[in-house]
């Protein structure tokens, strides 16, 4: 395991993304300072002459950074930081010994997001290994933010390991891809990119994570000229677990992990320090160091990179006046769909508006069913089990 501290460039990119996320939480108007690819320059004032953070926002930013980088106020000076560089100095000092830690949070689709703590050395080792998988890269094109674990590894630590610049792009805008680019995105973004791309330039490599990459999309991207496409399997709790290069269907474990038997045909992860970790899915073992995920253990599905629990969404729908029963599943388009059974005295047209209100006020955007179907009873097979519907 490495004991090196992260680079200043990587720290700045992560830290500024953390602060931007905190400002989005604090500011109801949603107006944020423009965030460059590598974060705000060190000389940028935090207050009125720069980012425009008031005293409460500055305190919120310090708290968010302390949580993310496992810091406390003992390393702060007598006066609060007034420049972005002061934030970065504080973080670098806290991680100088090479034994620092980072905390990220789960998506929190069923309640408060849960903190997940990681040794920075593990994250740096993961990035160093992944860097060996991408020779010849000249840039990292980031479509994901750097404060989630996928972005931390792939758009901050990995570019530092490769010694290449990062450019930030948004799906739906011109990406300006060139030979040597490594594009970091989630499946929904890859779907949008594919629809907007006639042909990829030569020698552009893609990586996907934060949700299942459907077989159709996985085949279509190389057919459109993407030179290589890698899919990363992992979680907020573990970071990266395994990777596969399409068209391979099995994922190869990253060097940090090994499989440990756990009951009848079940498995856990063992790390090099003797720790044991739960896998997010039930898996099929393929050889000594390859796996194939079969199904989520907790019933969650991935929507736009977020864990979403269809049973929770169905429970909310059942509480709507006029709903006798409801079922929710993942649609083939990557969003949720719902089947609703109305009470006899409620027509679907009037019920739809009440459902829309409940969805808008009680569920997160990834939890919103995008397709509603009404019927006199939930669709079931001859064994009485819930079956799919069109």
Tab-separated table of C-alpha atoms in Angstrom:
chain	number	residue	atom	x	y	z
A	1	UNK	CA	0.000	0.000	0.000
A	2	UNK	CA	1.255	3.466	-0.831
A	3	UNK	CA	1.729	6.060	1.898
A	4	UNK	CA	2.004	9.010	-0.482
A	5	UNK	CA	-0.226	12.029	0.008
A	6	UNK	CA	-2.529	13.101	-2.845
A	7	UNK	CA	-1.312	15.766	-5.250
A	8	UNK	CA	-2.336	19.369	-4.717
A	9	UNK	CA	-4.082	19.463	-8.085
A	10	UNK	CA	-6.196	16.427	-7.200
A	11	UNK	CA	-7.005	17.829	-3.763
A	12	UNK	CA	-8.061	21.175	-5.239
A	13	UNK	CA	-10.386	19.541	-7.738
A	14	UNK	CA	-12.050	17.389	-5.068
A	15	UNK	CA	-12.206	20.157	-2.471
A	16	UNK	CA	-13.773	22.687	-4.816
A	17	UNK	CA	-16.371	20.120	-5.910
A	18	UNK	CA	-17.168	19.457	-2.221
A	19	UNK	CA	-17.618	23.192	-1.589
A	20	UNK	CA	-19.763	23.609	-4.702
A	21	UNK	CA	-22.023	20.782	-3.506
A	22	UNK	CA	-22.296	22.449	-0.078
A	23	UNK	CA	-23.237	25.762	-1.717
A	24	UNK	CA	-25.947	24.016	-3.732
A	25	UNK	CA	-27.324	22.746	-0.439
A	26	UNK	CA	-27.200	26.163	1.211
A	27	UNK	CA	-28.377	28.420	-1.611
A	28	UNK	CA	-32.039	28.204	-2.488
A	29	UNK	CA	-31.553	30.328	-5.619
A	30	UNK	CA	-29.073	27.813	-7.041
A	31	UNK	CA	-26.673	30.582	-8.161
A	32	UNK	CA	-23.112	29.278	-7.891
A	33	UNK	CA	-19.679	30.596	-8.871
A	34	UNK	CA	-18.329	29.026	-12.048
A	35	UNK	CA	-16.181	26.006	-11.196
A	36	UNK	CA	-13.139	25.410	-13.467
A	37	UNK	CA	-12.017	21.854	-14.252
A	38	UNK	CA	-9.213	21.882	-11.661
A	39	UNK	CA	-11.141	23.978	-9.145
A	40	UNK	CA	-10.778	27.632	-8.289
A	41	UNK	CA	-7.177	28.946	-8.341
A	42	UNK	CA	-5.387	29.203	-4.995
A	43	UNK	CA	-5.383	33.010	-5.153
A	44	UNK	CA	-9.192	33.232	-5.422
A	45	UNK	CA	-10.708	35.116	-2.469
A	46	UNK	CA	-13.410	33.179	-0.670
A	47	UNK	CA	-15.437	36.250	0.293
A	48	UNK	CA	-16.933	39.212	-1.535
A	49	UNK	CA	-14.089	39.822	-3.980
A	50	UNK	CA	-14.051	36.240	-5.237
A	51	UNK	CA	-16.465	33.379	-4.624
A	52	UNK	CA	-18.884	35.580	-2.705
A	53	UNK	CA	-19.364	33.286	0.292
A	54	UNK	CA	-20.879	34.974	3.347
A	55	UNK	CA	-19.743	34.067	6.856
A	56	UNK	CA	-22.234	31.206	7.272
A	57	UNK	CA	-21.352	29.763	3.855
A	58	UNK	CA	-17.654	29.929	4.703
A	59	UNK	CA	-18.318	28.010	7.907
A	60	UNK	CA	-20.395	25.488	5.955
A	61	UNK	CA	-17.576	25.058	3.448
A	62	UNK	CA	-15.070	24.382	6.235
A	63	UNK	CA	-17.406	21.827	7.775
A	64	UNK	CA	-17.953	20.062	4.449
A	65	UNK	CA	-14.201	19.925	3.797
A	66	UNK	CA	-13.487	18.700	7.320
A	67	UNK	CA	-15.967	15.857	6.872
A	68	UNK	CA	-14.767	14.931	3.379
A	69	UNK	CA	-11.039	14.984	4.207
A	70	UNK	CA	-11.212	13.769	7.845
A	71	UNK	CA	-9.895	17.041	9.313
A	72	UNK	CA	-10.534	19.153	12.389
A	73	UNK	CA	-9.899	22.738	13.417
A	74	UNK	CA	-6.615	21.963	15.213
A	75	UNK	CA	-4.757	22.494	11.928
A	76	UNK	CA	-6.429	25.830	11.155
A	77	UNK	CA	-4.668	29.106	11.899
A	78	UNK	CA	-5.807	31.938	14.135
A	79	UNK	CA	-7.907	33.431	11.342
A	80	UNK	CA	-10.231	31.531	8.999
A	81	UNK	CA	-8.946	30.947	5.454
A	82	UNK	CA	-9.599	33.908	3.163
A	83	UNK	CA	-8.278	32.362	-0.072
A	84	UNK	CA	-9.035	29.045	-1.774
A	85	UNK	CA	-5.363	28.214	-1.283
A	86	UNK	CA	-5.955	28.344	2.470
A	87	UNK	CA	-8.469	25.520	2.169
A	88	UNK	CA	-6.021	23.469	0.122
A	89	UNK	CA	-3.119	24.165	2.519
A	90	UNK	CA	-5.264	22.906	5.399
A	91	UNK	CA	-6.093	19.678	3.566
A	92	UNK	CA	-2.523	19.079	2.404
A	93	UNK	CA	-1.254	19.568	5.964
A	94	UNK	CA	-3.807	17.062	7.269
A	95	UNK	CA	-2.741	14.480	4.673
A	96	UNK	CA	0.996	15.155	4.690
A	97	UNK	CA	1.825	12.045	6.724
A	98	UNK	CA	0.216	9.782	4.121
A	99	UNK	CA	-2.283	8.273	6.575
A	100	UNK	CA	-5.235	10.525	5.765
A	101	UNK	CA	-8.797	9.385	5.143
A	102	UNK	CA	-11.754	10.518	3.052
A	103	UNK	CA	-15.492	10.303	3.663
A	104	UNK	CA	-18.130	10.107	0.964
A	105	UNK	CA	-21.872	9.581	1.339
A	106	UNK	CA	-24.297	7.133	-0.159
A	107	UNK	CA	-27.140	8.483	-2.305
A	108	UNK	CA	-29.613	8.405	0.598
A	109	UNK	CA	-32.604	7.430	-1.502
A	110	UNK	CA	-34.362	5.819	1.479
A	111	UNK	CA	-33.343	8.252	4.196
A	112	UNK	CA	-30.306	10.190	5.324
A	113	UNK	CA	-27.170	9.530	3.256
A	114	UNK	CA	-24.762	7.271	5.135
A	115	UNK	CA	-21.060	8.221	5.503
A	116	UNK	CA	-18.463	5.835	4.046
A	117	UNK	CA	-14.883	6.305	5.224
A	118	UNK	CA	-11.847	5.285	3.134
A	119	UNK	CA	-8.094	5.382	3.628
A	120	UNK	CA	-6.621	7.817	1.135
A	121	UNK	CA	-3.805	5.309	0.549
A	122	UNK	CA	-6.355	2.754	-0.703
A	123	UNK	CA	-7.864	5.284	-3.091
A	124	UNK	CA	-4.426	6.308	-4.370
A	125	UNK	CA	-3.458	2.662	-4.884
A	126	UNK	CA	-6.673	2.070	-6.812
A	127	UNK	CA	-5.985	5.060	-9.052
A	128	UNK	CA	-2.377	3.973	-9.592
A	129	UNK	CA	-3.491	0.510	-10.710
A	130	UNK	CA	-6.196	1.877	-12.983
A	131	UNK	CA	-3.665	4.220	-14.565
A	132	UNK	CA	-1.798	1.161	-15.855
A	133	UNK	CA	-4.950	0.150	-17.755
A	134	UNK	CA	-5.004	3.326	-19.845
A	135	UNK	CA	-1.690	3.862	-21.639
A	136	UNK	CA	-1.501	6.719	-24.119
A	137	UNK	CA	-4.206	8.913	-22.591
A	138	UNK	CA	-3.736	12.624	-23.137
A	139	UNK	CA	-6.789	14.017	-21.299
A	140	UNK	CA	-9.545	12.949	-18.949
A	141	UNK	CA	-12.941	14.245	-20.072
A	142	UNK	CA	-15.130	14.369	-16.971
A	143	UNK	CA	-18.917	14.260	-17.086
A	144	UNK	CA	-19.218	13.387	-13.379
A	145	UNK	CA	-18.497	15.615	-10.347
A	146	UNK	CA	-15.394	15.118	-8.237
A	147	UNK	CA	-17.056	14.901	-4.812
A	148	UNK	CA	-18.599	11.442	-5.335
A	149	UNK	CA	-16.291	8.428	-5.079
A	150	UNK	CA	-16.410	7.614	-8.806
A	151	UNK	CA	-15.404	11.188	-9.610
A	152	UNK	CA	-12.753	11.306	-6.885
A	153	UNK	CA	-10.965	8.292	-8.330
A	154	UNK	CA	-11.484	8.871	-12.040
A	155	UNK	CA	-11.475	12.662	-12.430
A	156	UNK	CA	-8.991	13.666	-9.691
A	157	UNK	CA	-6.668	10.892	-8.496
A	158	UNK	CA	-6.417	9.037	-11.834
A	159	UNK	CA	-5.511	12.140	-13.909
A	160	UNK	CA	-2.826	12.936	-11.333
A	161	UNK	CA	-1.465	9.392	-11.647
A	162	UNK	CA	-1.490	9.691	-15.456
A	163	UNK	CA	-0.157	13.277	-15.305
A	164	UNK	CA	-2.804	14.468	-17.763
A	165	UNK	CA	-5.209	17.435	-17.634
A	166	UNK	CA	-8.930	17.229	-16.893
A	167	UNK	CA	-11.607	18.915	-18.988
A	168	UNK	CA	-15.211	19.120	-17.818
A	169	UNK	CA	-18.052	18.508	-20.236
A	170	UNK	CA	-21.824	18.209	-19.907
A	171	UNK	CA	-23.908	15.745	-21.883
A	172	UNK	CA	-25.914	17.764	-24.374
A	173	UNK	CA	-23.066	20.166	-25.171
A	174	UNK	CA	-20.201	19.859	-27.621
A	175	UNK	CA	-17.622	17.564	-26.080
A	176	UNK	CA	-14.773	18.336	-28.482
A	177	UNK	CA	-13.293	14.844	-28.169
A	178	UNK	CA	-9.875	14.145	-29.651
A	179	UNK	CA	-7.573	11.137	-29.953
A	180	UNK	CA	-6.170	10.115	-26.586
A	181	UNK	CA	-9.217	11.153	-24.544
A	182	UNK	CA	-10.542	9.080	-21.651
A	183	UNK	CA	-14.235	9.892	-21.148
A	184	UNK	CA	-15.654	9.320	-17.638
A	185	UNK	CA	-19.463	9.081	-17.498
A	186	UNK	CA	-22.415	7.137	-16.074
A	187	UNK	CA	-24.751	4.935	-18.172
A	188	UNK	CA	-27.456	7.595	-18.646
A	189	UNK	CA	-24.813	10.030	-19.890
A	190	UNK	CA	-23.389	7.405	-22.244
A	191	UNK	CA	-26.871	6.891	-23.664
A	192	UNK	CA	-27.206	10.630	-24.307
A	193	UNK	CA	-23.697	10.811	-25.796
A	194	UNK	CA	-24.479	7.953	-28.161
A	195	UNK	CA	-27.615	9.657	-29.465
A	196	UNK	CA	-25.648	12.841	-30.136
A	197	UNK	CA	-22.633	11.156	-31.748
A	198	UNK	CA	-22.445	9.973	-35.335
A	199	UNK	CA	-18.915	8.653	-34.932
A	200	UNK	CA	-16.304	8.894	-32.169
A	201	UNK	CA	-12.848	10.166	-33.138
A	202	UNK	CA	-10.096	7.558	-33.289
A	203	UNK	CA	-8.497	6.403	-30.022
A	204	UNK	CA	-11.164	7.628	-27.608
A	205	UNK	CA	-11.632	5.359	-24.575
A	206	UNK	CA	-14.659	5.330	-22.285
A	207	UNK	CA	-15.312	4.232	-18.720
A	208	UNK	CA	-18.699	3.759	-17.073
A	209	UNK	CA	-19.815	3.170	-13.487
A	210	UNK	CA	-22.523	4.058	-10.920
A	211	UNK	CA	-25.111	1.765	-12.520
A	212	UNK	CA	-25.604	-1.219	-14.815
A	213	UNK	CA	-24.453	-0.737	-18.402
A	214	UNK	CA	-27.122	-2.360	-20.569
A	215	UNK	CA	-26.080	-4.867	-23.225
A	216	UNK	CA	-27.525	-2.764	-26.041
A	217	UNK	CA	-25.651	0.361	-25.004
A	218	UNK	CA	-22.473	-1.639	-24.342
A	219	UNK	CA	-22.580	-2.944	-27.920
A	220	UNK	CA	-23.620	0.333	-29.550
A	221	UNK	CA	-20.798	2.496	-28.203
A	222	UNK	CA	-17.925	0.444	-29.737
A	223	UNK	CA	-19.984	0.142	-32.923
A	224	UNK	CA	-19.993	3.968	-33.046
A	225	UNK	CA	-16.194	3.989	-32.925
A	226	UNK	CA	-15.346	4.075	-29.203
A	227	UNK	CA	-11.929	2.384	-29.113
A	228	UNK	CA	-12.377	0.723	-25.702
A	229	UNK	CA	-15.149	0.675	-23.124
A	230	UNK	CA	-14.569	-0.349	-19.501
A	231	UNK	CA	-17.285	-0.868	-16.906
A	232	UNK	CA	-16.448	-0.479	-13.199
A	233	UNK	CA	-18.277	-2.392	-10.474
A	234	UNK	CA	-18.154	-0.910	-6.997
A	235	UNK	CA	-20.014	1.016	-4.314
A	236	UNK	CA	-19.668	4.001	-2.005
A	237	UNK	CA	-18.825	1.587	0.806
A	238	UNK	CA	-16.001	-0.236	-1.016
A	239	UNK	CA	-14.873	2.036	-3.868
A	240	UNK	CA	-13.960	0.037	-6.976
A	241	UNK	CA	-14.353	-3.725	-6.661
A	242	UNK	CA	-13.824	-5.066	-10.179
A	243	UNK	CA	-13.726	-4.026	-13.819
A	244	UNK	CA	-14.514	-5.531	-17.185
A	245	UNK	CA	-13.600	-4.487	-20.691
A	246	UNK	CA	-16.480	-4.890	-23.109
A	247	UNK	CA	-17.561	-7.242	-24.624
A	248	UNK	CA	-16.448	-9.385	-21.625
A	249	UNK	CA	-19.342	-10.082	-19.250
A	250	UNK	CA	-17.358	-11.044	-16.132
A	251	UNK	CA	-15.607	-8.478	-13.933
A	252	UNK	CA	-11.987	-8.986	-12.816
A	253	UNK	CA	-11.335	-8.141	-9.164
A	254	UNK	CA	-9.027	-5.206	-8.478
A	255	UNK	CA	-5.753	-6.236	-6.772
A	256	UNK	CA	-6.923	-5.092	-3.332
A	257	UNK	CA	-9.721	-7.675	-3.110
A	258	UNK	CA	-10.228	-11.417	-2.785
A	259	UNK	CA	-13.392	-13.483	-2.483
A	260	UNK	CA	-14.287	-15.142	0.812
A	261	UNK	CA	-16.979	-17.848	1.051
A	262	UNK	CA	-19.983	-16.820	3.130
A	263	UNK	CA	-22.593	-19.502	3.560
A	264	UNK	CA	-24.205	-21.466	0.759
A	265	UNK	CA	-22.959	-20.147	-2.582
A	266	UNK	CA	-22.537	-16.641	-1.185
A	267	UNK	CA	-19.443	-14.467	-1.041
A	268	UNK	CA	-17.884	-11.531	0.753
A	269	UNK	CA	-14.857	-9.400	-0.028
A	270	UNK	CA	-11.598	-9.671	1.872
A	271	UNK	CA	-9.045	-6.859	1.690
A	272	UNK	CA	-5.272	-7.034	2.108
A	273	UNK	CA	-5.511	-5.834	5.726
A	274	UNK	CA	-7.764	-8.688	6.791
A	275	UNK	CA	-10.988	-6.680	6.620
A	276	UNK	CA	-14.219	-8.305	5.449
A	277	UNK	CA	-16.791	-6.369	3.422
A	278	UNK	CA	-20.268	-7.147	2.127
A	279	UNK	CA	-20.834	-7.170	-1.617
A	280	UNK	CA	-23.716	-4.954	-2.804
A	281	UNK	CA	-25.004	-7.793	-5.007
A	282	UNK	CA	-25.310	-11.514	-4.984
A	283	UNK	CA	-22.660	-12.688	-7.419
A	284	UNK	CA	-21.658	-15.640	-9.527
A	285	UNK	CA	-18.001	-16.568	-9.201
A	286	UNK	CA	-16.244	-16.998	-12.541
A	287	UNK	CA	-12.792	-18.462	-12.006
A	288	UNK	CA	-10.492	-17.466	-9.150
A	289	UNK	CA	-10.658	-13.684	-9.543
A	290	UNK	CA	-13.672	-12.891	-11.694
A	291	UNK	CA	-17.298	-12.305	-10.756
A	292	UNK	CA	-20.635	-11.660	-12.398
A	293	UNK	CA	-23.256	-9.673	-10.382
A	294	UNK	CA	-26.635	-11.422	-10.322
A	295	UNK	CA	-29.001	-9.269	-8.247
A	296	UNK	CA	-29.018	-6.565	-5.579
A	297	UNK	CA	-29.150	-7.838	-2.010
A	298	UNK	CA	-31.287	-4.969	-0.751
A	299	UNK	CA	-33.757	-4.702	-3.619
A	300	UNK	CA	-32.267	-1.423	-4.856
A	301	UNK	CA	-31.929	-0.494	-8.509
A	302	UNK	CA	-29.749	2.161	-10.078
A	303	UNK	CA	-31.399	5.226	-11.632
A	304	UNK	CA	-29.106	7.944	-13.001
A	305	UNK	CA	-26.307	6.717	-10.725
A	306	UNK	CA	-28.476	6.733	-7.565
A	307	UNK	CA	-29.621	3.777	-5.490
A	308	UNK	CA	-33.421	3.695	-5.606
A	309	UNK	CA	-35.711	1.262	-3.783
A	310	UNK	CA	-38.848	0.468	-5.848
A	311	UNK	CA	-40.616	-0.950	-2.765
A	312	UNK	CA	-40.265	2.420	-1.010
A	313	UNK	CA	-41.722	4.226	-4.026
A	314	UNK	CA	-44.616	1.760	-4.190
A	315	UNK	CA	-45.306	2.329	-0.488
A	316	UNK	CA	-45.578	6.087	-1.103
A	317	UNK	CA	-48.016	5.497	-3.974
A	318	UNK	CA	-50.184	3.247	-1.797
A	319	UNK	CA	-50.670	6.133	0.642
A	320	UNK	CA	-52.276	8.322	-2.056
A	321	UNK	CA	-56.019	8.676	-1.566
A	322	UNK	CA	-57.726	6.457	-4.105
A	323	UNK	CA	-54.878	3.964	-4.587
A	324	UNK	CA	-55.741	0.395	-3.572
A	325	UNK	CA	-52.377	-1.128	-4.516
A	326	UNK	CA	-49.231	-0.306	-6.463
A	327	UNK	CA	-46.087	-1.955	-7.792
A	328	UNK	CA	-42.925	-0.292	-9.072
A	329	UNK	CA	-40.163	-1.665	-11.277
A	330	UNK	CA	-37.226	-0.463	-13.343
A	331	UNK	CA	-38.261	0.364	-16.896
A	332	UNK	CA	-36.142	-0.638	-19.858
A	333	UNK	CA	-35.323	3.057	-20.389
A	334	UNK	CA	-33.503	3.201	-17.044
A	335	UNK	CA	-36.267	5.041	-15.120
A	336	UNK	CA	-38.977	3.685	-12.840
A	337	UNK	CA	-42.439	2.582	-13.967
A	338	UNK	CA	-45.504	2.037	-11.777
A	339	UNK	CA	-48.633	-0.114	-12.003
A	340	UNK	CA	-51.495	1.346	-9.945
A	341	UNK	CA	-54.737	-0.310	-8.889
A	342	UNK	CA	-57.374	2.363	-8.109
A	343	UNK	CA	-60.181	1.941	-5.626
A	344	UNK	CA	-63.424	1.213	-7.428
A	345	UNK	CA	-64.781	4.753	-6.983
A	346	UNK	CA	-61.701	6.556	-8.356
A	347	UNK	CA	-61.025	7.094	-12.043
A	348	UNK	CA	-57.425	7.051	-13.302
A	349	UNK	CA	-57.570	10.590	-14.719
A	350	UNK	CA	-58.339	12.197	-11.368
A	351	UNK	CA	-55.985	9.870	-9.542
A	352	UNK	CA	-53.043	10.760	-11.767
A	353	UNK	CA	-52.909	14.347	-10.519
A	354	UNK	CA	-52.850	13.233	-6.863
A	355	UNK	CA	-50.094	10.739	-7.665
A	356	UNK	CA	-48.097	13.454	-9.442
A	357	UNK	CA	-48.379	15.682	-6.361
A	358	UNK	CA	-47.243	12.902	-4.009
A	359	UNK	CA	-44.336	12.034	-6.269
A	360	UNK	CA	-43.220	15.665	-6.563
A	361	UNK	CA	-43.378	16.370	-2.816
A	362	UNK	CA	-42.219	13.099	-1.273
A	363	UNK	CA	-39.765	11.473	-3.671
A	364	UNK	CA	-36.385	12.417	-5.081
A	365	UNK	CA	-36.035	12.966	-8.811
A	366	UNK	CA	-34.487	9.507	-9.462
A	367	UNK	CA	-37.446	7.954	-7.583
A	368	UNK	CA	-40.080	9.535	-9.836
A	369	UNK	CA	-41.955	6.913	-11.900
A	370	UNK	CA	-41.904	8.106	-15.502
A	371	UNK	CA	-44.559	5.634	-16.654
A	372	UNK	CA	-47.927	4.964	-14.984
A	373	UNK	CA	-50.265	2.125	-15.887
A	374	UNK	CA	-53.657	1.531	-14.269
A	375	UNK	CA	-55.524	-1.757	-13.964
A	376	UNK	CA	-58.034	-3.621	-11.786
A	377	UNK	CA	-55.338	-5.860	-10.240
A	378	UNK	CA	-51.562	-6.113	-10.138
A	379	UNK	CA	-50.225	-8.392	-12.900
A	380	UNK	CA	-49.314	-11.800	-11.499
A	381	UNK	CA	-48.260	-15.139	-12.975
A	382	UNK	CA	-49.859	-18.542	-12.425
A	383	UNK	CA	-47.871	-18.915	-9.199
A	384	UNK	CA	-49.290	-15.668	-7.838
A	385	UNK	CA	-45.970	-13.837	-8.103
A	386	UNK	CA	-45.796	-10.313	-9.430
A	387	UNK	CA	-44.851	-10.273	-13.114
A	388	UNK	CA	-43.647	-7.534	-15.399
A	389	UNK	CA	-45.939	-5.310	-17.455
A	390	UNK	CA	-45.491	-3.393	-20.685
